[in-house]
Every structure is written in structure tokens, then in C-alpha cells.
GROMACS .gro file of C-alpha atoms in nm:
model
  421
    1MET     CA    1   2.216  -9.729  -1.625
    2ILE     CA    2   2.544  -9.589  -1.503
    3PRO     CA    3   2.457  -9.267  -1.331
    4MET     CA    4   2.709  -8.981  -1.367
    5ASP     CA    5   2.577  -8.742  -1.104
    6GLU     CA    6   2.701  -8.712  -0.749
    7VAL     CA    7   2.587  -9.070  -0.659
    8GLN     CA    8   2.851  -9.222  -0.879
    9LYS     CA    9   3.139  -9.376  -0.681
   10ASP     CA   10   3.385  -9.367  -0.965
   11HIS     CA   11   3.313  -9.138  -1.256
   12LEU     CA   12   3.641  -9.214  -1.436
   13LYS     CA   13   3.608  -9.594  -1.437
   14SER     CA   14   3.250  -9.544  -1.560
   15TYR     CA   15   3.387  -9.434  -1.897
   16GLY     CA   16   3.600  -9.750  -1.905
   17VAL     CA   17   3.285  -9.959  -1.853
   18ALA     CA   18   3.110  -9.776  -2.142
   19PHE     CA   19   3.418  -9.834  -2.358
   20TRP     CA   20   3.417 -10.205  -2.255
   21VAL     CA   21   3.053 -10.232  -2.376
   22LEU     CA   22   3.149 -10.088  -2.710
   23LYS     CA   23   3.454 -10.311  -2.740
   24ASN     CA   24   3.220 -10.608  -2.694
   25GLY     CA   25   3.001 -10.508  -2.985
   26ASP     CA   26   2.710 -10.353  -2.800
   27GLU     CA   27   2.574  -9.995  -2.804
   28VAL     CA   28   2.572  -9.738  -2.529
   29ASP     CA   29   2.316  -9.457  -2.493
   30TRP     CA   30   2.484  -9.135  -2.368
   31LEU     CA   31   2.215  -8.934  -2.192
   32LEU     CA   32   2.338  -8.579  -2.236
   33ASN     CA   33   2.252  -8.355  -1.936
   34TYR     CA   34   2.055  -8.632  -1.770
   35ARG     CA   35   2.205  -8.689  -1.420
   36GLY     CA   36   2.545  -8.561  -1.516
   37GLY     CA   37   2.553  -8.732  -1.855
   38SER     CA   38   2.469  -9.091  -1.764
   39PHE     CA   39   2.524  -9.407  -1.971
   40MET     CA   40   2.266  -9.665  -2.047
   41SER     CA   41   2.290 -10.002  -2.219
   42LYS     CA   42   2.088 -10.318  -2.257
   43TYR     CA   43   2.104 -10.534  -1.947
   44ASP     CA   44   2.367 -10.806  -1.951
   45LYS     CA   45   2.484 -11.008  -1.652
   46LYS     CA   46   2.841 -10.970  -1.765
   47LEU     CA   47   2.799 -10.592  -1.776
   48GLU     CA   48   2.663 -10.592  -1.417
   49ASP     CA   49   2.954 -10.801  -1.304
   50GLU     CA   50   3.202 -10.571  -1.477
   51CYS     CA   51   3.057 -10.266  -1.294
   52ARG     CA   52   3.090 -10.455  -0.963
   53ILE     CA   53   3.448 -10.558  -1.039
   54ARG     CA   54   3.546 -10.200  -1.131
   55GLY     CA   55   3.365 -10.037  -0.839
   56VAL     CA   56   3.126  -9.845  -1.065
   57SER     CA   57   2.775  -9.751  -0.937
   58TYR     CA   58   2.491  -9.876  -1.155
   59GLU     CA   59   2.116  -9.916  -1.150
   60VAL     CA   60   1.908 -10.192  -1.313
   61LEU     CA   61   1.597 -10.036  -1.458
   62PRO     CA   62   1.266 -10.188  -1.569
   63ASP     CA   63   1.154 -10.117  -1.926
   64ALA     CA   64   0.885  -9.879  -1.807
   65LYS     CA   65   1.142  -9.662  -1.629
   66VAL     CA   66   1.366  -9.654  -1.944
   67SER     CA   67   1.070  -9.545  -2.151
   68GLU     CA   68   1.000  -9.269  -1.897
   69ILE     CA   69   1.359  -9.147  -1.914
   70ILE     CA   70   1.366  -9.142  -2.290
   71THR     CA   71   1.038  -8.955  -2.306
   72GLN     CA   72   1.176  -8.701  -2.060
   73ILE     CA   73   1.494  -8.658  -2.265
   74ASN     CA   74   1.307  -8.620  -2.598
   75ASP     CA   75   1.080  -8.342  -2.457
   76PRO     CA   76   1.163  -8.038  -2.675
   77SER     CA   77   1.139  -7.809  -2.370
   78VAL     CA   78   1.422  -7.973  -2.176
   79ASN     CA   79   1.795  -7.934  -2.250
   80MET     CA   80   1.876  -8.303  -2.285
   81ASP     CA   81   1.947  -8.545  -2.570
   82LEU     CA   82   2.032  -8.909  -2.630
   83VAL     CA   83   2.337  -8.995  -2.833
   84LYS     CA   84   2.409  -9.346  -2.956
   85LEU     CA   85   2.766  -9.466  -2.910
   86GLU     CA   86   2.821  -9.754  -3.154
   87LYS     CA   87   3.183  -9.851  -3.201
   88ALA     CA   88   3.496  -9.817  -2.982
   89PRO     CA   89   3.745  -9.583  -3.152
   90LYS     CA   90   4.098  -9.704  -3.215
   91MET     CA   91   4.316  -9.495  -2.982
   92ALA     CA   92   4.673  -9.367  -2.998
   93VAL     CA   93   4.870  -9.153  -2.755
   94TYR     CA   94   5.165  -8.959  -2.899
   95SER     CA   95   5.441  -9.011  -2.640
   96PRO     CA   96   5.806  -9.126  -2.627
   97LYS     CA   97   5.832  -9.497  -2.556
   98GLU     CA   98   6.171  -9.491  -2.389
   99GLY     CA   99   6.062  -9.296  -2.086
  100ILE     CA  100   6.303  -9.004  -2.141
  101LYS     CA  101   6.028  -8.760  -2.051
  102PRO     CA  102   5.820  -8.809  -1.733
  103SER     CA  103   5.545  -9.075  -1.756
  104ASP     CA  104   5.289  -8.838  -1.613
  105ASP     CA  105   5.083  -8.750  -1.915
  106ALA     CA  106   4.733  -8.690  -1.775
  107VAL     CA  107   4.571  -8.878  -2.067
  108LEU     CA  108   4.795  -9.182  -2.020
  109ILE     CA  109   4.713  -9.182  -1.654
  110VAL     CA  110   4.342  -9.164  -1.696
  111LEU     CA  111   4.328  -9.413  -1.980
  112ARG     CA  112   4.517  -9.663  -1.771
  113TYR     CA  113   4.299  -9.598  -1.464
  114ALA     CA  114   3.981  -9.633  -1.665
  115GLU     CA  115   4.121  -9.951  -1.837
  116ILE     CA  116   4.070  -9.812  -2.185
  117PRO     CA  117   4.303  -9.970  -2.441
  118PHE     CA  118   4.539  -9.759  -2.655
  119ASP     CA  119   4.865  -9.771  -2.847
  120ILE     CA  120   5.165  -9.539  -2.786
  121ILE     CA  121   5.309  -9.388  -3.103
  122TYR     CA  122   5.579  -9.131  -3.159
  123ASP     CA  123   5.757  -8.960  -3.444
  124THR     CA  124   5.880  -9.282  -3.609
  125GLU     CA  125   5.530  -9.433  -3.635
  126ILE     CA  126   5.376  -9.113  -3.764
  127LEU     CA  127   5.648  -9.056  -4.025
  128LYS     CA  128   5.603  -9.421  -4.135
  129GLY     CA  129   5.235  -9.348  -4.197
  130ASP     CA  130   5.073  -9.537  -3.909
  131LEU     CA  131   4.813  -9.266  -3.832
  132VAL     CA  132   4.575  -9.431  -4.079
  133LYS     CA  133   4.530  -9.710  -3.825
  134TYR     CA  134   4.362  -9.483  -3.571
  135ASP     CA  135   4.043  -9.285  -3.514
  136TRP     CA  136   4.167  -9.077  -3.221
  137VAL     CA  137   4.514  -8.926  -3.128
  138HIS     CA  138   4.625  -8.746  -2.818
  139LEU     CA  139   4.917  -8.499  -2.785
  140HIS     CA  140   5.044  -8.392  -2.451
  141HIS     CA  141   5.343  -8.194  -2.320
  142GLU     CA  142   5.527  -8.205  -2.648
  143ASP     CA  143   5.725  -7.925  -2.822
  144PHE     CA  144   5.657  -7.934  -3.192
  145THR     CA  145   5.881  -7.630  -3.253
  146GLY     CA  146   6.198  -7.828  -3.197
  147GLN     CA  147   6.319  -7.637  -2.890
  148TYR     CA  148   6.287  -7.934  -2.644
  149SER     CA  149   6.032  -7.736  -2.440
  150LYS     CA  150   6.310  -7.476  -2.382
  151GLY     CA  151   6.473  -7.742  -2.156
  152GLN     CA  152   6.824  -7.595  -2.189
  153ASN     CA  153   6.718  -7.306  -1.968
  154GLY     CA  154   6.499  -7.489  -1.714
  155GLY     CA  155   6.179  -7.395  -1.894
  156GLY     CA  156   6.087  -7.741  -1.999
  157PHE     CA  157   6.151  -8.105  -1.951
  158GLY     CA  158   6.526  -8.093  -1.915
  159SER     CA  159   6.601  -7.883  -1.613
  160ARG     CA  160   6.816  -8.164  -1.498
  161GLY     CA  161   7.083  -8.160  -1.766
  162GLU     CA  162   7.084  -8.535  -1.838
  163ASP     CA  163   6.716  -8.526  -1.929
  164PHE     CA  164   6.771  -8.251  -2.184
  165ALA     CA  165   7.071  -8.426  -2.331
  166ALA     CA  166   6.897  -8.758  -2.361
  167ASP     CA  167   6.586  -8.600  -2.519
  168LYS     CA  168   6.802  -8.405  -2.765
  169ALA     CA  169   6.995  -8.718  -2.860
  170LEU     CA  170   6.677  -8.922  -2.924
  171GLN     CA  171   6.516  -8.643  -3.135
  172GLU     CA  172   6.824  -8.582  -3.342
  173ALA     CA  173   6.873  -8.949  -3.406
  174THR     CA  174   6.513  -8.988  -3.527
  175ALA     CA  175   6.543  -8.679  -3.749
  176HIS     CA  176   6.859  -8.800  -3.920
  177LYS     CA  177   6.707  -9.145  -3.963
  178PHE     CA  178   6.429  -8.988  -4.175
  179GLY     CA  179   6.659  -8.746  -4.362
  180PHE     CA  180   6.585  -8.426  -4.174
  181GLN     CA  181   6.878  -8.197  -4.098
  182LYS     CA  182   6.700  -8.037  -3.802
  183VAL     CA  183   6.465  -8.162  -3.532
  184SER     CA  184   6.244  -7.864  -3.595
  185LYS     CA  185   6.195  -7.975  -3.953
  186MET     CA  186   6.108  -8.325  -3.839
  187LYS     CA  187   5.858  -8.199  -3.580
  188LEU     CA  188   5.697  -7.977  -3.845
  189ALA     CA  189   5.654  -8.280  -4.071
  190VAL     CA  190   5.500  -8.470  -3.781
  191ALA     CA  191   5.262  -8.182  -3.703
  192GLN     CA  192   5.164  -8.161  -4.068
  193ARG     CA  193   5.086  -8.537  -4.077
  194ILE     CA  194   4.871  -8.502  -3.770
  195ARG     CA  195   4.689  -8.201  -3.919
  196ASP     CA  196   4.627  -8.409  -4.231
  197PHE     CA  197   4.496  -8.692  -4.012
  198VAL     CA  198   4.238  -8.447  -3.866
  199ALA     CA  199   4.151  -8.314  -4.213
  200GLY     CA  200   4.080  -8.664  -4.326
  201GLY     CA  201   3.824  -8.726  -4.047
  202GLY     CA  202   4.036  -8.800  -3.741
  203PHE     CA  203   3.983  -8.683  -3.384
  204LEU     CA  204   4.258  -8.491  -3.199
  205LEU     CA  205   4.289  -8.406  -2.828
  206ALA     CA  206   4.590  -8.190  -2.735
  207MET     CA  207   4.680  -8.076  -2.389
  208CYS     CA  208   4.938  -7.840  -2.235
  209SER     CA  209   5.218  -7.750  -2.480
  210GLY     CA  210   5.097  -8.015  -2.719
  211ALA     CA  211   4.827  -7.761  -2.814
  212ASP     CA  212   5.001  -7.428  -2.862
  213SER     CA  213   5.335  -7.557  -2.988
  214PHE     CA  214   5.149  -7.758  -3.252
  215ASP     CA  215   4.993  -7.449  -3.407
  216ILE     CA  216   5.319  -7.247  -3.366
  217ALA     CA  217   5.513  -7.506  -3.558
  218LEU     CA  218   5.262  -7.514  -3.838
  219ALA     CA  219   5.262  -7.132  -3.862
  220ALA     CA  220   5.640  -7.125  -3.877
  221HIS     CA  221   5.669  -7.367  -4.171
  222ASN     CA  222   5.844  -7.105  -4.388
  223THR     CA  223   6.087  -6.959  -4.133
  224ASP     CA  224   6.320  -7.046  -3.845
  225ILE     CA  225   6.205  -6.953  -3.494
  226VAL     CA  226   6.448  -7.184  -3.315
  227ASP     CA  227   6.735  -7.031  -3.115
  228GLU     CA  228   7.094  -7.124  -3.206
  229GLN     CA  229   7.150  -7.320  -2.890
  230TYR     CA  230   6.893  -7.571  -3.001
  231ASP     CA  231   6.955  -7.608  -3.377
  232GLY     CA  232   7.301  -7.464  -3.441
  233ASP     CA  233   7.204  -7.161  -3.642
  234PRO     CA  234   7.038  -6.826  -3.558
  235VAL     CA  235   6.672  -6.733  -3.568
  236ASP     CA  236   6.541  -6.578  -3.888
  237PRO     CA  237   6.537  -6.202  -3.806
  238ARG     CA  238   6.208  -6.170  -3.994
  239ALA     CA  239   6.058  -6.480  -3.836
  240GLN     CA  240   5.753  -6.298  -3.682
  241SER     CA  241   5.651  -6.147  -4.015
  242LYS     CA  242   5.682  -6.479  -4.192
  243LEU     CA  243   5.435  -6.669  -3.968
  244ASP     CA  244   5.152  -6.814  -4.176
  245PHE     CA  245   4.833  -6.835  -3.971
  246ASN     CA  246   4.646  -7.002  -4.254
  247GLU     CA  247   4.827  -7.325  -4.154
  248THR     CA  248   4.697  -7.337  -3.796
  249LEU     CA  249   4.393  -7.506  -3.637
  250ALA     CA  250   4.306  -7.275  -3.342
  251PHE     CA  251   4.529  -6.974  -3.309
  252GLN     CA  252   4.621  -6.659  -3.506
  253ASN     CA  253   4.803  -6.331  -3.479
  254PHE     CA  254   5.027  -6.454  -3.202
  255HIS     CA  255   5.385  -6.342  -3.134
  256VAL     CA  256   5.650  -6.614  -3.084
  257VAL     CA  257   5.921  -6.607  -2.816
  258ILE     CA  258   6.240  -6.649  -3.014
  259ASP     CA  259   6.501  -6.631  -2.740
  260GLY     CA  260   6.592  -6.899  -2.487
  261SER     CA  261   6.341  -6.794  -2.222
  262ARG     CA  262   6.053  -7.006  -2.107
  263GLY     CA  263   5.741  -7.017  -2.321
  264PHE     CA  264   5.672  -7.038  -2.688
  265SER     CA  265   5.438  -6.741  -2.757
  266ASP     CA  266   5.170  -6.510  -2.621
  267ILE     CA  267   4.904  -6.772  -2.694
  268ASP     CA  268   4.961  -6.902  -2.338
  269VAL     CA  269   4.883  -6.656  -2.064
  270GLY     CA  270   5.042  -6.874  -1.801
  271ARG     CA  271   5.367  -6.674  -1.774
  272ASN     CA  272   5.187  -6.358  -1.671
  273ARG     CA  273   4.896  -6.496  -1.471
  274ARG     CA  274   4.842  -6.343  -1.127
  275LEU     CA  275   4.531  -6.529  -1.027
  276ASP     CA  276   4.511  -6.632  -0.665
  277PRO     CA  277   4.379  -6.983  -0.590
  278GLU     CA  278   4.029  -6.862  -0.506
  279HIS     CA  279   3.988  -6.709  -0.850
  280ASP     CA  280   4.180  -6.975  -1.051
  281PHE     CA  281   3.897  -7.175  -1.205
  282PHE     CA  282   3.710  -7.204  -1.532
  283THR     CA  283   3.341  -7.246  -1.605
  284LEU     CA  284   3.194  -7.491  -1.856
  285PHE     CA  285   2.951  -7.337  -2.100
  286ASP     CA  286   2.595  -7.478  -2.101
  287PHE     CA  287   2.527  -7.575  -2.465
  288SER     CA  288   2.193  -7.680  -2.613
  289ALA     CA  289   2.208  -8.056  -2.608
  290LYS     CA  290   1.962  -8.094  -2.892
  291TRP     CA  291   2.125  -7.839  -3.121
  292ASP     CA  292   2.490  -7.820  -3.017
  293VAL     CA  293   2.543  -8.191  -2.969
  294VAL     CA  294   2.923  -8.205  -3.009
  295PRO     CA  295   3.019  -7.939  -2.743
  296SER     CA  296   2.746  -8.079  -2.523
  297MET     CA  297   2.911  -8.424  -2.531
  298LEU     CA  298   3.253  -8.273  -2.465
  299THR     CA  299   3.132  -8.075  -2.160
  300GLN     CA  300   2.929  -8.345  -1.979
  301ASP     CA  301   3.022  -8.327  -1.614
  302HIS     CA  302   2.877  -8.339  -1.265
  303GLU     CA  303   3.034  -8.000  -1.190
  304ARG     CA  304   3.026  -7.684  -1.406
  305VAL     CA  305   3.314  -7.503  -1.231
  306ILE     CA  306   3.655  -7.661  -1.259
  307LYS     CA  307   3.956  -7.576  -1.053
  308GLY     CA  308   4.252  -7.434  -1.237
  309PHE     CA  309   4.573  -7.617  -1.293
  310ASN     CA  310   4.911  -7.520  -1.436
  311GLY     CA  311   5.112  -7.635  -1.737
  312LEU     CA  312   5.374  -7.529  -1.991
  313ALA     CA  313   5.061  -7.402  -2.160
  314THR     CA  314   4.818  -7.319  -1.879
  315ALA     CA  315   4.543  -7.118  -2.056
  316PHE     CA  316   4.481  -6.970  -2.396
  317ASN     CA  317   4.458  -6.599  -2.474
  318LYS     CA  318   4.104  -6.550  -2.612
  319ASP     CA  319   4.223  -6.270  -2.828
  320LYS     CA  320   4.441  -6.518  -3.028
  321LEU     CA  321   4.162  -6.760  -3.121
  322LYS     CA  322   4.054  -6.796  -3.483
  323PRO     CA  323   3.689  -6.717  -3.577
  324GLY     CA  324   3.475  -7.024  -3.548
  325VAL     CA  325   3.662  -7.178  -3.245
  326THR     CA  326   3.419  -7.285  -2.984
  327ILE     CA  327   3.509  -7.187  -2.627
  328MET     CA  328   3.380  -7.467  -2.399
  329GLY     CA  329   3.553  -7.363  -2.074
  330GLU     CA  330   3.672  -7.014  -1.979
  331ASN     CA  331   3.768  -6.777  -1.703
  332LYS     CA  332   3.596  -6.459  -1.825
  333SER     CA  333   3.754  -6.231  -1.565
  334ALA     CA  334   4.102  -6.330  -1.686
  335ASN     CA  335   4.002  -6.329  -2.054
  336GLU     CA  336   4.140  -6.683  -2.091
  337ALA     CA  337   4.004  -6.996  -2.252
  338ARG     CA  338   4.093  -7.331  -2.096
  339TYR     CA  339   3.898  -7.576  -2.313
  340ILE     CA  340   3.827  -7.518  -2.682
  341HIS     CA  341   3.707  -7.710  -2.988
  342GLY     CA  342   3.687  -7.682  -3.363
  343GLU     CA  343   3.647  -7.855  -3.691
  344PHE     CA  344   3.913  -7.896  -3.963
  345GLY     CA  345   3.832  -8.062  -4.291
  346LYS     CA  346   3.634  -8.373  -4.208
  347GLY     CA  347   3.772  -8.409  -3.852
  348GLN     CA  348   3.756  -8.234  -3.519
  349TRP     CA  349   4.002  -8.118  -3.260
  350THR     CA  350   3.996  -8.025  -2.887
  351PHE     CA  351   4.267  -7.827  -2.707
  352TYR     CA  352   4.270  -7.837  -2.322
  353GLY     CA  353   4.507  -7.603  -2.135
  354GLY     CA  354   4.716  -7.719  -1.833
  355HIS     CA  355   4.902  -8.034  -1.751
  356ASP     CA  356   4.716  -8.233  -1.487
  357PRO     CA  357   4.359  -8.154  -1.366
  358GLU     CA  358   4.440  -8.273  -1.012
  359ARG     CA  359   4.760  -8.075  -0.964
  360GLN     CA  360   4.604  -7.741  -0.881
  361GLN     CA  361   4.804  -7.427  -0.829
  362GLY     CA  362   5.100  -7.425  -0.598
  363GLY     CA  363   5.453  -7.388  -0.734
  364GLY     CA  364   5.460  -7.503  -1.092
  365PHE     CA  365   5.654  -7.778  -1.261
  366GLY     CA  366   5.983  -7.783  -1.081
  367GLY     CA  367   5.894  -8.054  -0.838
  368ARG     CA  368   6.064  -7.887  -0.548
  369GLY     CA  369   5.802  -7.620  -0.513
  370GLY     CA  370   5.871  -7.372  -0.781
  371GLY     CA  371   5.954  -7.242  -1.121
  372GLY     CA  372   6.160  -7.473  -1.323
  373GLY     CA  373   6.034  -7.708  -1.591
  374PHE     CA  374   5.915  -8.058  -1.624
  375GLY     CA  375   6.255  -8.204  -1.553
  376GLY     CA  376   6.274  -8.147  -1.172
  377ARG     CA  377   6.146  -8.425  -0.955
  378GLY     CA  378   5.806  -8.499  -1.104
  379LEU     CA  379   5.554  -8.218  -1.153
  380GLY     CA  380   5.587  -8.050  -0.823
  381GLY     CA  381   5.436  -7.775  -0.631
  382GLY     CA  382   5.102  -7.855  -0.489
  383GLY     CA  383   5.132  -8.204  -0.345
  384ASN     CA  384   4.790  -8.374  -0.389
  385ASN     CA  385   4.934  -8.719  -0.313
  386ASN     CA  386   5.123  -8.744  -0.638
  387THR     CA  387   5.424  -8.940  -0.725
  388ASP     CA  388   5.698  -8.898  -0.992
  389ARG     CA  389   5.477  -9.112  -1.216
  390GLY     CA  390   5.179  -8.878  -1.191
  391THR     CA  391   4.864  -8.843  -1.001
  392ASP     CA  392   4.712  -9.147  -0.827
  393LEU     CA  393   4.357  -9.140  -0.964
  394SER     CA  394   4.232  -9.380  -0.701
  395LEU     CA  395   4.244  -9.074  -0.477
  396HIS     CA  396   4.049  -8.867  -0.734
  397PRO     CA  397   3.792  -9.107  -0.889
  398ASN     CA  398   3.531  -8.826  -0.928
  399SER     CA  399   3.769  -8.564  -1.080
  400PRO     CA  400   3.558  -8.325  -1.296
  401GLY     CA  401   3.870  -8.204  -1.475
  402TYR     CA  402   3.967  -8.554  -1.578
  403ARG     CA  403   3.611  -8.617  -1.693
  404LEU     CA  404   3.665  -8.370  -1.973
  405ILE     CA  405   3.948  -8.575  -2.114
  406LEU     CA  406   3.728  -8.894  -2.113
  407ASN     CA  407   3.447  -8.710  -2.287
  408ASN     CA  408   3.685  -8.670  -2.580
  409VAL     CA  409   3.768  -9.044  -2.561
  410LEU     CA  410   3.406  -9.151  -2.613
  411PHE     CA  411   3.312  -8.867  -2.853
  412PRO     CA  412   3.439  -9.041  -3.170
  413ALA     CA  413   3.212  -9.342  -3.094
  414ALA     CA  414   2.899  -9.132  -3.145
  415ARG     CA  415   2.661  -9.198  -3.433
  416LYS     CA  416   2.657  -8.896  -3.658
  417LYS     CA  417   2.319  -8.720  -3.660
  418LYS     CA  418   2.171  -8.543  -3.956
  419GLN     CA  419   2.232  -8.166  -3.928
  420LYS     CA  420   1.928  -7.981  -3.797
  421THR     CA  421   1.823  -7.688  -4.014
   0.00000   0.00000   0.00000
């Protein structure tokens, strides 16, 4: 057993060990709400050695103890469940390969730290149809509206002019290669391919602006919300009235920002937040493990209160959520959702607000302590022993905020249960 409560020395690498077991053809029992969501697998000397090598705490249990644990979990009066993980999902992270944008995607960082294998794909691979190769796709600080994260005005990646120019050149070259006259039209096509991937049974995790800009692009499929400085022609004066919320996964009735200022819409409450650090947190909802198995898996953690962290999309306005969206983490006093989930077609998606769970508060994304966008000198503000290449997770091996990302990584491996009625 790999315990996932406070005794665990490295929660994040524990997920990597569970993934390693699946990659080697064995099963993992995920013990929901038992000691922080522990993992259990048949004893193997190689598995024990792997735990030692990776610095992961483990316990070797006799059969009698295993039977006792399973009996306890199966008791109808306790909020626990056992989920079988059977097959390692094929993973893809949507990210530029050329390093034009910072290499500090939180999911890239934690997958590498946990030693979980993945492929990097971007617009070219998606437009070529490569999504069919994967079970799980992650989107991070991307701008699917074609406005380069508002980088021209210091609101996004390109607050140093050369970053904006390089990003713009790459995006335009890819768009022209595939016959699109505008980057916004290419990004819309990419977003629609990803949505179709989910509808067909895929799993999607989007963080930061990869979440809200994705839905905004889908809603704007029949209009032009992109300012002239980004695409060479003016915004449709009736753009707001032409938004089609039937196309989106999570959000509806939002208003887009159609000038050059920072932000995409009023989905993200980050621009107007006035929370002091003591009140900047979100609480994970306690679901019924036996009845609400999916959100229970996605919220397994050794802590229920998670410190807040900023991003181009920091937190989602609860008033803009579609009916049926499950809020898994929220700050009720601020009326904001930080961690949400839903189904679309045969697949499922999770949106997680904020950029990096271990870059709490302090400054923002300018790297020199304030304002700005992603293009400063790294992702600034609060310190936390970070570098330009992102957080050093060896300093945060028990991060509860990063655990939520890894819950999504293992979730597609779960055996589907018959629906309880």
C-alpha cells in the first residue's frame, strides 16, 4: 500500500509509481477517502524497489490486513470506495515545442517530476488528426481566441516584445500552412477538434486561460471578437449578441472583452479580485465516494482547503456556469469556482483555475513583482523558490494543489462501474 495521508513523504511521486504499475500491466486499487486516497497493488519486489528509488512511502501488508481494509471500505455506512485502475492512459500535453512560451506549465512540471510519460502536441498535430492516438489531453495557458493572450499590451505572454513577435510569427505560419487566413480561425478549428475528442470519449484537463479562452473561442465561432491589432481587421460590432453558448462545455451568458485590455471575458474574476492572502483559498467539496465516484476521485487529497494561486484565468464566476457543471472546489465568500467538472458526449472534462498551485498570491505574472503578463522574467511575484522554468517540486513534494492535477491523470485509468439506480 502507498499511503496518501500525512505520513507520505512524496505524494506527487506516488502517482508516478501508480502509473508505473499500470504501464507494467498490473492493476492498482484506488482507495477513495481511505487515508487520503491511498493506492494498493499486489506485492512485487520490483514495485517495492521502485518505491524506494523514488522516495515514496509504502507499507507491505499481510492478506488479513488487506481483507480488513476492504471490509471497512465496503461498509455502506462509511464514505469510502475502492476503484480499480486497469490501464495507463495515453497522455498528451498541448504546448508549443519550440519553447517560445515559458516552459512552466504546471502539468508539464508535475508529469516530469512524477515520471509519468506523455507526448507534446500542438496545433499541427491536432489539425493532422493525431488526437485519436490519445486518451487524455491537457491544455494550459493557451489563448484559443487568437489574441496571443493579449500579449501586445502586456496582458499575456509577450510583455517583452520579442516574445510576442515570435509567438505571432509561429501562429501565423501554422495558420497559413493549413489554409487559414487568420490565427483566430485556426485556433477555433483546433478547439473544435478538441471538443470533438471529448465528445468521442476523451478526457480533457484545462488550466488557466486554456479553460476560459477555449469556451470563448467556441462561442464566437460565428463572429469576430479579435481586435484589429491582432488580426488586421476590426471587431464585429455585434459580436456580443452573436455568441453561441450552445457550443461551449462549461460557461454561458458571459461578456467578452473586445478591446486590447488584459483578460478575455467576465468568466474569470481574477481582474477584480480583492482577496487578501488570508482569505484566498478554496475548499474541496466532500462527495459521496460510493455514489459520486468521479468527483470523489478528482478531489482525493490529504488537505481539503487549498491555498489560492493566480493566473491569466484565476477563478471562474459561478454565475457563468452552465447547468449540470459540478463545482468541486470553491470560495463561497467570493462566489468563485476554482475546480469544476462536467460530461460532454461520451467524454469528460475538468477545468482548474490558476496557473501554478505553488505560486501563491504576491504580484502576478510579471516576474518582477507585479502586473504584466507571462512574458516578464518567469512567473514572478511570490518567490517560493521558483526559477524561470517553473516551480521546483522537490521543494513541494506534498503539494495538495498539484495533487488535484494528478487525480485527473489517473482518472481515465478507472474501470467504469455500472450506474447505481
